[in-house]
Tab-separated table of C-alpha atoms and ligand atoms in Angstrom:
chain	number	residue	atom	x	y	z
A	1	MET	CA	103.221	-232.672	5.401
A	2	LYS	CA	100.874	-233.104	2.586
A	3	LYS	CA	100.331	-230.060	0.258
A	4	TYR	CA	97.336	-229.418	-2.150
A	5	ASP	CA	97.370	-226.638	-4.880
A	6	ALA	CA	93.734	-225.382	-3.113
A	7	VAL	CA	92.582	-226.611	0.088
A	8	VAL	CA	88.345	-225.260	0.796
A	9	ILE	CA	87.290	-224.880	4.168
A	10	GLY	CA	83.892	-225.703	4.729
A	11	SER	CA	81.431	-228.394	2.764
A	12	GLY	CA	78.482	-225.766	2.027
A	13	VAL	CA	77.419	-224.975	-1.388
A	14	ALA	CA	79.704	-222.026	-1.623
A	15	GLY	CA	82.731	-224.613	-0.783
A	16	LEU	CA	81.518	-226.983	-2.891
A	17	SER	CA	80.878	-225.003	-5.733
A	18	ALA	CA	84.494	-223.970	-5.738
A	19	ALA	CA	85.684	-227.584	-4.803
A	20	TYR	CA	84.817	-228.724	-7.753
A	21	GLY	CA	85.441	-226.028	-10.220
A	22	LEU	CA	89.132	-225.773	-9.163
A	23	ARG	CA	89.642	-229.908	-9.404
A	24	GLU	CA	88.177	-229.666	-13.079
A	25	ALA	CA	90.581	-226.935	-13.920
A	26	GLY	CA	93.333	-229.950	-12.801
A	27	LYS	CA	93.974	-228.990	-9.303
A	28	THR	CA	94.780	-230.802	-6.405
A	29	VAL	CA	91.833	-229.971	-3.806
A	30	LEU	CA	90.728	-230.327	-0.148
A	31	VAL	CA	87.975	-229.941	1.226
A	32	ALA	CA	87.554	-229.522	5.593
A	33	GLU	CA	84.278	-229.857	6.699
A	34	GLU	CA	83.665	-229.537	10.983
A	35	ASP	CA	80.309	-230.752	10.886
A	36	LEU	CA	77.565	-231.636	8.705
A	37	TRP	CA	79.007	-232.508	5.179
A	38	GLY	CA	77.283	-230.395	3.008
A	39	GLY	CA	76.887	-227.569	4.871
A	40	THR	CA	73.191	-225.360	5.780
A	41	CYS	CA	71.137	-225.997	2.947
A	42	PRO	CA	70.678	-229.321	2.008
A	43	ASN	CA	71.339	-230.085	6.343
A	44	ARG	CA	68.995	-227.767	8.233
A	45	GLY	CA	68.060	-224.781	5.519
A	46	CYS	CA	65.982	-224.873	3.311
A	47	ASP	CA	65.771	-228.036	1.919
A	48	PRO	CA	64.434	-229.615	5.279
A	49	LYS	CA	62.475	-226.501	4.947
A	50	LYS	CA	60.678	-226.807	2.185
A	51	VAL	CA	60.298	-231.014	2.861
A	52	LEU	CA	57.880	-229.643	5.992
A	53	LEU	CA	56.159	-226.406	3.771
A	54	SER	CA	54.959	-228.924	1.199
A	55	GLY	CA	52.908	-230.505	3.691
A	56	VAL	CA	51.922	-227.980	5.154
A	57	GLU	CA	51.096	-226.346	1.570
A	58	ALA	CA	49.151	-229.596	0.639
A	59	ARG	CA	46.780	-228.902	3.820
A	60	ASN	CA	46.702	-224.615	3.447
A	61	ARG	CA	45.309	-225.820	-0.567
A	62	ILE	CA	42.691	-228.033	0.526
A	63	LYS	CA	42.123	-225.267	3.110
A	64	GLN	CA	41.195	-223.070	0.702
A	65	LEU	CA	39.114	-225.535	-1.275
A	66	GLN	CA	36.684	-226.145	1.663
A	67	ASN	CA	33.140	-226.341	0.804
A	68	LYS	CA	34.099	-226.297	-2.864
A	69	GLY	CA	34.463	-229.834	-3.275
A	70	PHE	CA	35.993	-230.080	-0.153
A	71	ASP	CA	34.867	-230.908	2.856
A	72	GLU	CA	37.447	-232.271	5.831
A	73	LEU	CA	40.534	-229.942	6.758
A	74	PRO	CA	43.254	-232.949	6.757
A	75	THR	CA	46.015	-232.569	10.148
A	76	VAL	CA	49.035	-232.847	9.166
A	77	ASN	CA	51.134	-235.728	11.254
A	78	TRP	CA	53.892	-234.167	12.259
A	79	GLU	CA	55.972	-237.494	13.166
A	80	GLU	CA	55.482	-238.620	9.507
A	81	LEU	CA	55.997	-235.653	7.781
A	82	GLN	CA	59.486	-235.778	9.932
A	83	ALA	CA	59.480	-238.886	8.849
A	84	PHE	CA	59.929	-238.091	5.201
A	85	LYS	CA	61.935	-234.930	5.314
A	86	ARG	CA	64.976	-237.093	7.053
A	87	THR	CA	64.626	-239.344	4.157
A	88	PHE	CA	65.802	-236.321	2.020
A	89	THR	CA	68.296	-235.036	5.085
A	90	ASP	CA	70.142	-237.931	6.504
A	91	PRO	CA	71.822	-239.859	3.248
A	92	VAL	CA	73.197	-235.912	2.575
A	93	PRO	CA	76.780	-235.420	4.528
A	94	GLU	CA	77.626	-239.451	3.083
A	95	ASP	CA	76.840	-238.421	0.026
A	96	ARG	CA	78.622	-235.877	-0.235
A	97	LYS	CA	81.804	-237.071	0.648
A	98	GLN	CA	81.270	-239.898	-1.504
A	99	GLN	CA	80.038	-237.470	-4.476
A	100	LEU	CA	83.738	-235.536	-3.247
A	101	SER	CA	85.733	-238.947	-3.428
A	102	THR	CA	84.139	-239.762	-7.098
A	103	ALA	CA	85.066	-236.381	-8.339
A	104	GLY	CA	88.871	-237.186	-6.747
A	105	ILE	CA	88.813	-234.476	-4.527
A	106	ASP	CA	90.329	-235.350	-0.683
A	107	HIS	CA	87.846	-234.821	2.365
A	108	LEU	CA	88.951	-234.350	5.963
A	109	THR	CA	86.371	-234.195	9.241
A	110	GLY	CA	87.699	-231.173	11.684
A	111	THR	CA	88.244	-227.642	12.420
A	112	ALA	CA	90.398	-225.867	10.135
A	113	ARG	CA	92.808	-223.044	11.631
A	114	PHE	CA	95.616	-221.164	10.140
A	115	LEU	CA	98.989	-221.203	11.921
A	116	ASP	CA	100.130	-219.375	9.061
A	117	GLU	CA	99.115	-217.523	5.340
A	118	SER	CA	99.976	-220.800	3.699
A	119	THR	CA	99.765	-224.103	6.935
A	120	ILE	CA	96.740	-224.910	8.290
A	121	GLU	CA	96.213	-227.628	11.060
A	122	ILE	CA	93.515	-230.284	11.297
A	123	ASN	CA	92.798	-232.974	14.141
A	124	GLY	CA	96.469	-232.183	15.325
A	125	GLU	CA	97.722	-232.643	11.316
A	126	LYS	CA	99.174	-229.406	9.187
A	127	ILE	CA	98.325	-229.195	5.649
A	128	LEU	CA	99.837	-226.652	3.113
A	129	ALA	CA	98.198	-224.803	0.053
A	130	ASP	CA	98.936	-222.496	-2.445
A	131	GLN	CA	95.557	-221.623	-1.830
A	132	PHE	CA	92.701	-221.178	0.055
A	133	VAL	CA	88.630	-220.533	-0.233
A	134	LEU	CA	86.653	-219.783	3.153
A	135	ALA	CA	82.933	-221.577	2.863
A	136	THR	CA	82.674	-221.438	6.784
A	137	GLY	CA	78.495	-219.860	6.176
A	138	GLN	CA	76.663	-219.076	8.993
A	139	ARG	CA	75.361	-219.763	12.387
A	140	PRO	CA	72.084	-218.992	14.249
A	141	THR	CA	72.344	-215.300	16.865
A	142	ILE	CA	71.514	-216.565	19.934
A	143	LEU	CA	70.004	-213.618	22.184
A	144	PRO	CA	72.404	-212.567	25.152
A	145	VAL	CA	69.735	-212.338	27.778
A	146	GLU	CA	69.198	-214.205	30.911
A	147	GLY	CA	67.928	-217.703	30.709
A	148	LYS	CA	69.573	-217.969	26.740
A	149	GLU	CA	70.216	-221.418	27.099
A	150	TYR	CA	66.354	-222.207	26.428
A	151	LEU	CA	66.461	-220.881	23.941
A	152	LYS	CA	65.900	-223.314	20.722
A	153	THR	CA	67.316	-222.512	17.019
A	154	SER	CA	66.026	-222.812	13.264
A	155	ALA	CA	68.210	-225.914	13.057
A	156	ASP	CA	66.575	-227.425	16.541
A	157	PHE	CA	62.855	-226.625	15.104
A	158	LEU	CA	63.440	-228.364	11.877
A	159	SER	CA	64.029	-232.062	13.571
A	160	LEU	CA	61.511	-231.427	15.995
A	161	SER	CA	60.772	-235.098	16.368
A	162	SER	CA	57.106	-233.768	18.095
A	163	LEU	CA	54.955	-229.992	17.895
A	164	PRO	CA	55.018	-228.026	21.084
A	165	LYS	CA	51.534	-226.617	22.050
A	166	ARG	CA	52.330	-223.229	21.784
A	167	ILE	CA	55.370	-221.817	20.273
A	168	VAL	CA	57.377	-218.288	19.858
A	169	PHE	CA	59.446	-217.102	17.270
A	170	ILE	CA	62.051	-213.923	18.283
A	171	GLY	CA	62.499	-212.309	15.037
A	172	GLY	CA	60.976	-210.653	12.090
A	173	GLY	CA	63.175	-212.266	9.483
A	174	TYR	CA	62.313	-214.496	6.849
A	175	ILE	CA	63.368	-217.281	9.062
A	176	ALA	CA	60.221	-216.893	11.833
A	177	PHE	CA	57.445	-216.238	9.310
A	178	GLU	CA	58.481	-219.617	7.642
A	179	LEU	CA	58.401	-221.779	10.280
A	180	ALA	CA	55.859	-220.019	12.212
A	181	THR	CA	53.915	-221.014	9.029
A	182	ILE	CA	54.824	-223.800	9.272
A	183	ALA	CA	54.527	-224.477	12.488
A	184	HIS	CA	51.152	-223.335	12.793
A	185	ALA	CA	49.865	-225.121	10.242
A	186	ALA	CA	50.921	-228.128	11.558
A	187	GLY	CA	48.878	-227.627	14.106
A	188	SER	CA	50.407	-225.045	17.071
A	189	GLU	CA	49.456	-222.047	18.881
A	190	VAL	CA	52.213	-219.376	17.467
A	191	THR	CA	52.983	-216.211	18.236
A	192	ILE	CA	56.214	-214.008	16.584
A	193	VAL	CA	57.657	-211.148	18.886
A	194	HIS	CA	59.827	-208.622	16.873
A	195	HIS	CA	61.463	-205.770	18.882
A	196	ASN	CA	59.955	-202.972	16.308
A	197	GLN	CA	56.587	-202.624	14.254
A	198	ARG	CA	58.930	-203.218	10.703
A	199	PRO	CA	59.531	-206.757	10.395
A	200	LEU	CA	61.275	-208.168	7.288
A	201	LYS	CA	62.515	-204.851	6.573
A	202	ALA	CA	64.253	-205.745	3.490
A	203	PHE	CA	60.634	-206.402	1.866
A	204	GLU	CA	57.731	-203.515	0.646
A	205	GLU	CA	56.345	-202.380	3.473
A	206	SER	CA	52.813	-201.800	2.291
A	207	MET	CA	53.477	-206.084	0.612
A	208	VAL	CA	54.981	-207.175	4.842
A	209	GLN	CA	51.320	-205.357	5.645
A	210	LEU	CA	49.128	-207.417	3.835
A	211	LEU	CA	51.058	-210.602	4.727
A	212	ILE	CA	50.744	-210.122	8.404
A	213	ASP	CA	47.186	-209.462	7.930
A	214	GLN	CA	46.566	-212.497	6.175
A	215	MET	CA	48.896	-214.641	8.524
A	216	LYS	CA	46.635	-212.717	11.388
A	217	LYS	CA	43.622	-213.870	9.578
A	218	GLU	CA	44.718	-217.406	10.089
A	219	GLY	CA	45.427	-217.304	13.526
A	220	ILE	CA	49.437	-216.294	13.894
A	221	THR	CA	49.797	-214.124	16.834
A	222	PHE	CA	52.142	-210.859	16.648
A	223	ALA	CA	53.780	-209.034	19.309
A	224	PHE	CA	55.249	-206.012	18.076
A	225	ASP	CA	57.453	-203.298	19.814
A	226	VAL	CA	58.970	-206.735	22.265
A	227	ASN	CA	62.500	-206.884	23.330
A	228	THR	CA	63.145	-209.737	25.175
A	229	GLN	CA	64.865	-209.684	28.840
A	230	LYS	CA	64.864	-213.355	30.027
A	231	ILE	CA	63.862	-216.436	29.750
A	232	VAL	CA	62.324	-218.661	33.018
A	233	GLN	CA	61.815	-222.453	32.837
A	234	GLU	CA	58.634	-223.403	34.312
A	235	GLY	CA	58.025	-227.083	34.674
A	236	ASP	CA	58.124	-228.317	30.766
A	237	SER	CA	57.012	-224.320	29.369
A	238	TYR	CA	59.259	-221.309	29.361
A	239	ARG	CA	58.432	-217.829	30.467
A	240	LEU	CA	59.471	-214.853	27.861
A	241	ILE	CA	59.581	-211.821	30.138
A	242	ALA	CA	59.946	-208.518	28.315
A	243	GLU	CA	58.770	-204.917	29.407
A	244	GLY	CA	54.663	-204.807	29.819
A	245	THR	CA	54.999	-208.186	28.167
A	246	GLU	CA	55.342	-211.933	29.090
A	247	ILE	CA	54.570	-214.957	26.925
A	248	ILE	CA	54.616	-218.649	28.094
A	249	ALA	CA	55.095	-221.025	25.457
A	250	ASP	CA	56.341	-224.870	25.559
A	251	ALA	CA	59.757	-223.744	22.969
A	252	ILE	CA	61.025	-220.646	22.279
A	253	PHE	CA	63.107	-220.231	18.675
A	254	CYS	CA	65.763	-217.519	18.315
A	255	SER	CA	65.460	-216.366	14.946
A	256	THR	CA	66.769	-212.798	15.301
A	257	GLY	CA	69.716	-213.654	12.730
A	258	ARG	CA	72.754	-215.404	11.943
A	259	GLN	CA	76.598	-214.728	12.451
A	260	PRO	CA	79.551	-215.014	10.594
A	261	ASN	CA	81.533	-218.757	11.530
A	262	MET	CA	85.239	-216.943	11.643
A	263	GLU	CA	86.389	-217.197	15.043
A	264	SER	CA	88.103	-221.047	14.656
A	265	LEU	CA	90.075	-219.968	12.038
A	266	ASP	CA	92.354	-217.918	13.483
A	267	LEU	CA	92.471	-215.482	10.426
A	268	ASP	CA	94.876	-213.074	11.745
A	269	LYS	CA	96.981	-215.539	11.303
A	270	ALA	CA	96.167	-215.730	7.671
A	271	LYS	CA	96.741	-212.131	7.634
A	272	VAL	CA	92.244	-211.485	6.348
A	273	GLU	CA	90.389	-208.837	7.353
A	274	THR	CA	87.107	-208.965	9.020
A	275	ASP	CA	84.423	-206.716	10.426
A	276	LYS	CA	81.886	-207.947	12.648
A	277	HIS	CA	79.290	-209.150	9.225
A	278	GLY	CA	81.760	-211.381	8.013
A	279	ILE	CA	85.166	-212.101	5.830
A	280	VAL	CA	86.381	-208.725	3.710
A	281	VAL	CA	86.592	-209.244	0.451
A	282	ASN	CA	87.152	-207.285	-3.376
A	283	ASP	CA	85.238	-207.299	-6.219
A	284	TYR	CA	87.379	-210.808	-6.795
A	285	LEU	CA	86.478	-212.278	-3.949
A	286	GLN	CA	89.875	-211.716	-2.815
A	287	THR	CA	90.365	-211.505	0.690
A	288	SER	CA	92.976	-208.834	1.870
A	289	ASN	CA	95.676	-212.467	1.769
A	290	PRO	CA	96.108	-211.804	-2.007
A	291	ALA	CA	96.220	-216.077	-1.578
A	292	ILE	CA	93.321	-216.458	0.094
A	293	PHE	CA	89.415	-216.283	-1.418
A	294	ALA	CA	86.097	-216.358	0.190
A	295	CYS	CA	82.545	-216.851	-1.106
A	296	GLY	CA	78.647	-217.558	0.227
A	297	ASP	CA	77.176	-216.337	3.826
A	298	ILE	CA	80.727	-215.946	5.535
A	299	LEU	CA	81.376	-212.752	3.011
A	300	SER	CA	80.899	-209.293	4.850
A	301	LYS	CA	79.481	-208.041	1.278
A	302	ARG	CA	75.823	-206.940	1.484
A	303	ARG	CA	74.206	-209.594	-0.529
A	304	PRO	CA	70.972	-211.596	0.540
A	305	LYS	CA	72.891	-215.168	2.261
A	306	LEU	CA	70.981	-217.807	-0.002
A	307	THR	CA	71.734	-220.597	-1.088
A	308	PRO	CA	72.103	-219.721	-5.649
A	309	VAL	CA	74.327	-216.555	-4.119
A	310	ALA	CA	76.713	-218.975	-2.484
A	311	THR	CA	76.788	-221.340	-5.313
A	312	PHE	CA	77.236	-218.445	-7.797
A	313	GLU	CA	80.015	-216.692	-5.996
A	314	GLY	CA	81.635	-220.392	-5.280
A	315	ASN	CA	81.853	-221.067	-9.207
A	316	TYR	CA	82.852	-217.561	-9.669
A	317	VAL	CA	86.018	-217.649	-7.158
A	318	ALA	CA	87.382	-221.187	-8.886
A	319	GLN	CA	87.104	-219.083	-12.324
A	320	ARG	CA	88.998	-216.429	-10.582
A	321	MET	CA	92.118	-218.568	-9.111
A	322	GLN	CA	92.728	-219.558	-12.295
A	323	ASP	CA	93.085	-216.746	-13.882
A	324	GLU	CA	94.155	-213.911	-13.063
A	325	THR	CA	92.662	-211.657	-15.510
A	326	TYR	CA	88.841	-213.321	-15.078
A	327	PRO	CA	87.059	-210.048	-14.701
A	328	ALA	CA	85.317	-208.804	-11.237
A	329	ILE	CA	82.291	-210.345	-10.058
A	330	GLN	CA	78.920	-209.249	-11.657
A	331	TYR	CA	75.730	-210.301	-9.741
A	332	PRO	CA	72.612	-210.356	-11.924
A	333	VAL	CA	69.234	-209.903	-10.271
A	334	ILE	CA	68.774	-211.430	-6.702
A	335	PRO	CA	65.282	-212.576	-6.184
A	336	THR	CA	64.421	-213.171	-2.658
A	337	ILE	CA	61.118	-215.398	-1.347
A	338	VAL	CA	59.353	-216.173	2.154
A	339	TYR	CA	57.861	-219.093	1.912
A	340	ALA	CA	55.066	-218.063	4.135
A	341	SER	CA	50.967	-218.287	3.752
A	342	PRO	CA	50.444	-216.584	1.121
A	343	LYS	CA	54.542	-216.213	0.256
A	344	MET	CA	56.241	-213.069	-0.565
A	345	ALA	CA	58.936	-212.620	-2.921
A	346	MET	CA	60.742	-209.405	-4.724
A	347	VAL	CA	63.269	-208.969	-7.008
A	348	GLY	CA	65.590	-205.622	-8.146
A	349	ILE	CA	64.405	-202.498	-8.166
A	350	THR	CA	61.220	-202.478	-5.525
A	351	LYS	CA	58.738	-199.687	-4.733
A	352	SER	CA	60.888	-198.196	-1.749
A	353	ASN	CA	64.266	-197.642	-4.327
A	354	ALA	CA	63.165	-196.861	-7.730
A	355	ALA	CA	63.747	-193.537	-8.976
A	356	SER	CA	61.637	-190.925	-9.478
A	357	SER	CA	61.675	-191.340	-13.123
A	358	ASP	CA	60.631	-195.077	-12.720
A	359	GLN	CA	56.991	-195.596	-12.705
A	360	VAL	CA	55.294	-198.566	-10.253
A	361	VAL	CA	52.268	-200.464	-11.521
A	362	GLU	CA	50.243	-201.951	-8.620
A	363	VAL	CA	48.804	-205.389	-9.673
A	364	ASP	CA	45.571	-207.053	-7.982
A	365	MET	CA	45.860	-210.823	-9.922
A	366	THR	CA	42.879	-212.276	-6.577
A	367	ASN	CA	40.568	-212.152	-9.406
A	368	TRP	CA	42.864	-213.439	-12.052
A	369	PHE	CA	42.010	-217.158	-12.945
A	370	THR	CA	44.849	-218.551	-11.841
A	371	TYR	CA	44.479	-217.230	-8.360
A	372	HIS	CA	40.537	-217.506	-8.568
A	373	ARG	CA	40.631	-221.243	-9.361
A	374	VAL	CA	42.587	-222.476	-6.190
A	375	ASN	CA	40.592	-219.801	-4.345
A	376	GLU	CA	43.283	-217.471	-3.235
A	377	PRO	CA	42.132	-215.353	-0.639
A	378	ILE	CA	44.694	-212.544	-1.830
A	379	ALA	CA	46.958	-212.359	-4.763
A	380	LYS	CA	49.171	-208.900	-5.174
A	381	ALA	CA	51.904	-207.816	-7.727
A	382	GLN	CA	54.012	-204.601	-7.803
A	383	LEU	CA	56.384	-204.083	-10.842
A	384	THR	CA	58.510	-201.520	-11.249
A	385	PHE	CA	59.777	-200.001	-15.047
A	386	ASP	CA	62.176	-197.705	-16.036
A	387	GLN	CA	61.716	-194.770	-18.444
A	388	ARG	CA	62.210	-197.104	-21.406
A	389	ASP	CA	58.872	-199.275	-20.047
A	390	GLN	CA	61.735	-202.141	-19.246
A	391	LEU	CA	60.303	-204.475	-16.297
A	392	ILE	CA	63.659	-203.595	-13.857
A	393	GLY	CA	61.899	-204.993	-10.612
A	394	ALA	CA	58.806	-206.643	-8.690
A	395	SER	CA	57.604	-207.669	-5.541
A	396	VAL	CA	54.674	-210.235	-4.935
A	397	LEU	CA	52.517	-211.551	-2.572
A	398	SER	CA	50.485	-215.077	-3.449
A	399	GLU	CA	50.652	-218.610	-2.795
A	400	GLN	CA	52.620	-218.414	-6.107
A	401	ALA	CA	54.964	-216.033	-5.610
A	402	ASP	CA	58.057	-217.939	-5.590
A	403	GLU	CA	57.170	-219.299	-8.899
A	404	LEU	CA	56.728	-215.660	-10.482
A	405	ILE	CA	59.467	-214.339	-9.430
A	406	ASP	CA	61.661	-216.624	-11.078
A	407	ASP	CA	59.583	-216.102	-14.363
A	408	LEU	CA	59.856	-211.791	-13.955
A	409	THR	CA	63.700	-212.690	-12.505
A	410	LEU	CA	64.090	-214.029	-16.272
A	411	LEU	CA	62.439	-211.225	-17.499
A	412	ILE	CA	64.830	-208.633	-15.955
A	413	ASN	CA	67.999	-210.604	-17.170
A	414	GLN	CA	66.504	-210.549	-20.747
A	415	LYS	CA	65.241	-207.752	-20.691
A	416	MET	CA	62.476	-208.391	-21.975
A	417	MET	CA	59.314	-206.232	-23.090
A	418	LYS	CA	55.390	-207.410	-23.662
A	419	LYS	CA	56.269	-207.410	-27.414
A	420	ASP	CA	59.523	-209.847	-26.848
A	421	LEU	CA	56.994	-211.858	-25.064
A	422	ASP	CA	54.349	-211.973	-27.388
A	423	ARG	CA	56.304	-213.478	-29.515
A	424	TYR	CA	55.773	-217.087	-27.731
A	425	ILE	CA	53.025	-219.371	-27.323
A	426	MET	CA	53.200	-220.021	-23.224
A	427	GLY	CA	51.069	-223.464	-21.628
A	428	TYR	CA	47.294	-222.535	-20.882
A	429	PRO	CA	46.595	-221.686	-18.013
A	430	THR	CA	49.735	-221.112	-16.297
A	431	LEU	CA	51.710	-218.287	-14.377
A	432	ALA	CA	53.608	-218.066	-17.571
A	433	SER	CA	50.821	-217.331	-19.350
A	434	ASP	CA	49.707	-214.594	-17.240
A	435	LEU	CA	53.211	-212.797	-17.865
A	436	SER	CA	52.318	-210.993	-20.756
A	437	TYR	CA	49.570	-209.739	-18.854
A	438	LEU	CA	51.578	-208.242	-16.570
A	439	LEU	CA	53.892	-206.629	-18.429
A	440	LYS	CA	53.501	-202.878	-20.238
B	501	LIG	C1	66.585	-222.139	8.539
B	501	LIG	C2	67.105	-221.652	7.199
B	501	LIG	C3	66.362	-222.092	6.134
B	501	LIG	C4	67.333	-221.251	4.668
B	501	LIG	N1	66.247	-221.372	3.250
B	501	LIG	C5	67.015	-220.966	2.150
B	501	LIG	C6	65.921	-220.876	1.159
B	501	LIG	O1	64.561	-221.137	1.184
B	501	LIG	N2	66.870	-220.664	-0.001
B	501	LIG	C7	67.880	-220.392	-0.171
B	501	LIG	O2	68.437	-219.492	-1.248
B	501	LIG	N3	68.327	-220.068	0.842
B	501	LIG	C8	68.253	-220.354	2.236
B	501	LIG	N4	68.970	-220.304	3.612
B	501	LIG	C9	70.058	-219.407	3.348
B	501	LIG	C10	71.067	-220.984	2.844
B	501	LIG	O3	71.154	-222.010	3.685
B	501	LIG	C11	72.372	-220.589	2.814
B	501	LIG	O4	72.655	-218.712	2.302
B	501	LIG	C12	73.530	-221.438	2.516
B	501	LIG	O5	73.958	-222.859	3.076
B	501	LIG	C13	75.040	-220.903	2.611
B	501	LIG	O6	75.677	-221.585	2.041
B	501	LIG	P1	77.689	-221.877	2.574
B	501	LIG	O7	78.197	-222.784	2.005
B	501	LIG	O8	77.816	-219.879	2.543
B	501	LIG	O9	77.501	-221.576	3.960
B	501	LIG	P2	77.334	-223.386	5.023
B	501	LIG	O10	76.331	-223.989	4.194
B	501	LIG	O11	76.455	-222.860	6.486
B	501	LIG	O12	78.833	-224.401	4.970
B	501	LIG	C14	79.374	-223.847	5.746
B	501	LIG	C15	79.978	-224.866	6.050
B	501	LIG	O13	81.427	-224.610	7.013
B	501	LIG	C16	81.483	-225.275	8.224
B	501	LIG	N5	82.923	-224.365	8.805
B	501	LIG	C17	82.743	-223.971	9.720
B	501	LIG	N6	83.852	-223.054	10.223
B	501	LIG	C18	84.639	-224.041	10.063
B	501	LIG	C19	86.015	-224.624	10.216
B	501	LIG	N7	86.599	-223.934	10.673
B	501	LIG	N8	86.284	-225.522	9.760
B	501	LIG	C20	85.899	-226.777	9.043
B	501	LIG	N9	84.282	-226.834	8.103
B	501	LIG	C21	83.999	-225.595	8.903
B	501	LIG	C22	80.337	-225.356	8.276
B	501	LIG	O14	80.548	-226.500	9.591
B	501	LIG	C23	79.625	-225.685	7.401
B	501	LIG	O15	79.183	-226.554	7.415
B	501	LIG	C24	68.190	-220.473	4.606
B	501	LIG	C25	69.146	-220.981	5.733
B	501	LIG	C26	68.643	-221.188	7.109
B	501	LIG	C27	69.485	-221.330	8.097
């Protein structure tokens, strides 16, 4: 029977970060993957989404400059955009395996499951290890309604070879907003259906409302308080049936959330505790079995499930597994972004969770040169300062919110004040040169 110092289950960013860290420390490592090598982000998550979004951003920017140098609105050629996207996604699985081999890390394709606390089985082969890393991620949840077999997922959307004319997204999370933005700009009629009145609930309500208003102006339809009960196929189309509402579409995507991939692992045999959100860990990302660690989206911990968080945790796990005195994980502030149009982003303490001693400053940047030069319809920020006038959080809405939020994240992490920033010269005119206007 083969034996390793460590076996990593799952080849997404979390698992691979842990695997490389362990290998660098001289450990013998095996990575197991049951599906696409590289996991969600580069195959069916952030990266393909952002490639498709790039086409949309180019089109939207020209739309904003109609009659300001541009007359015609270009249309998105979906087939070509998809072909361009595949140049990014197609090579990923082979590249990832190649990179592992180059680093001296073994890899095996198949579903891993525990036989006991130190043995797993993959494709009938038994493998022993001193330590394990569980990095099995999440998959889309499918609503348990009649006709659920007609529902498609975000992964299906990202690889659509042709774009359906009428699309419904069920769910009010960031994935629905982002994919709706892409589909609409590429020419589909899009409806977002949500079960209550408060989509994107982790974000500031007033900012979300501004985003929805803007998306409605662009032509995206929202149907709130709609509880989907049934999906019926009618020829090539589908009918979504809810109490008091019916919507016909050519494709219906379920984006109601994601669930942990852990059933196949037989975790009870390894004495690993789970709850309905995922694998339970302590502040050292150690499970109830001290030889088994977990990181990334599979964690039950309520951190945003994002690529840089999964990478941070994978790196941490590799350190902690080599050094029992390594301190508990300390997360910096985590920026989260909705790549809609406009984009919305937040970091740190925002208006709704600010203390009474904090001060929230609302800034309308729409007429600032940065935004006006590209004729952006809206650019707003809400900044939270503590008693010492230290920036501790922000919410931003604009086409450039994704870049600005990272600048603000740096200022928060570095505890920079306006006087610190005034010591630097930034390139002008840029988002960075606006920063000192945003600080107190
Ligand atoms: C549509 C979409 C868009 C996103 N956009 C962004 C974004 O813009 N920015 C951002 O930061 N994040 C984004 N995310 C989230 C991001 O993709 C995840 O947070 C990240 O990929 C999590 O990485 P992971 O390594 O924890 O899990 P994953 O990448 O999901 O990897 C887990 C792997 O484990 C494998 N596995 C599961 N069970 C077993 C088993 N028993 N045996 C062997 N292998 C197994 C799975 O096949 C999978 O490949 C997006 C996600 C989606 C779905």
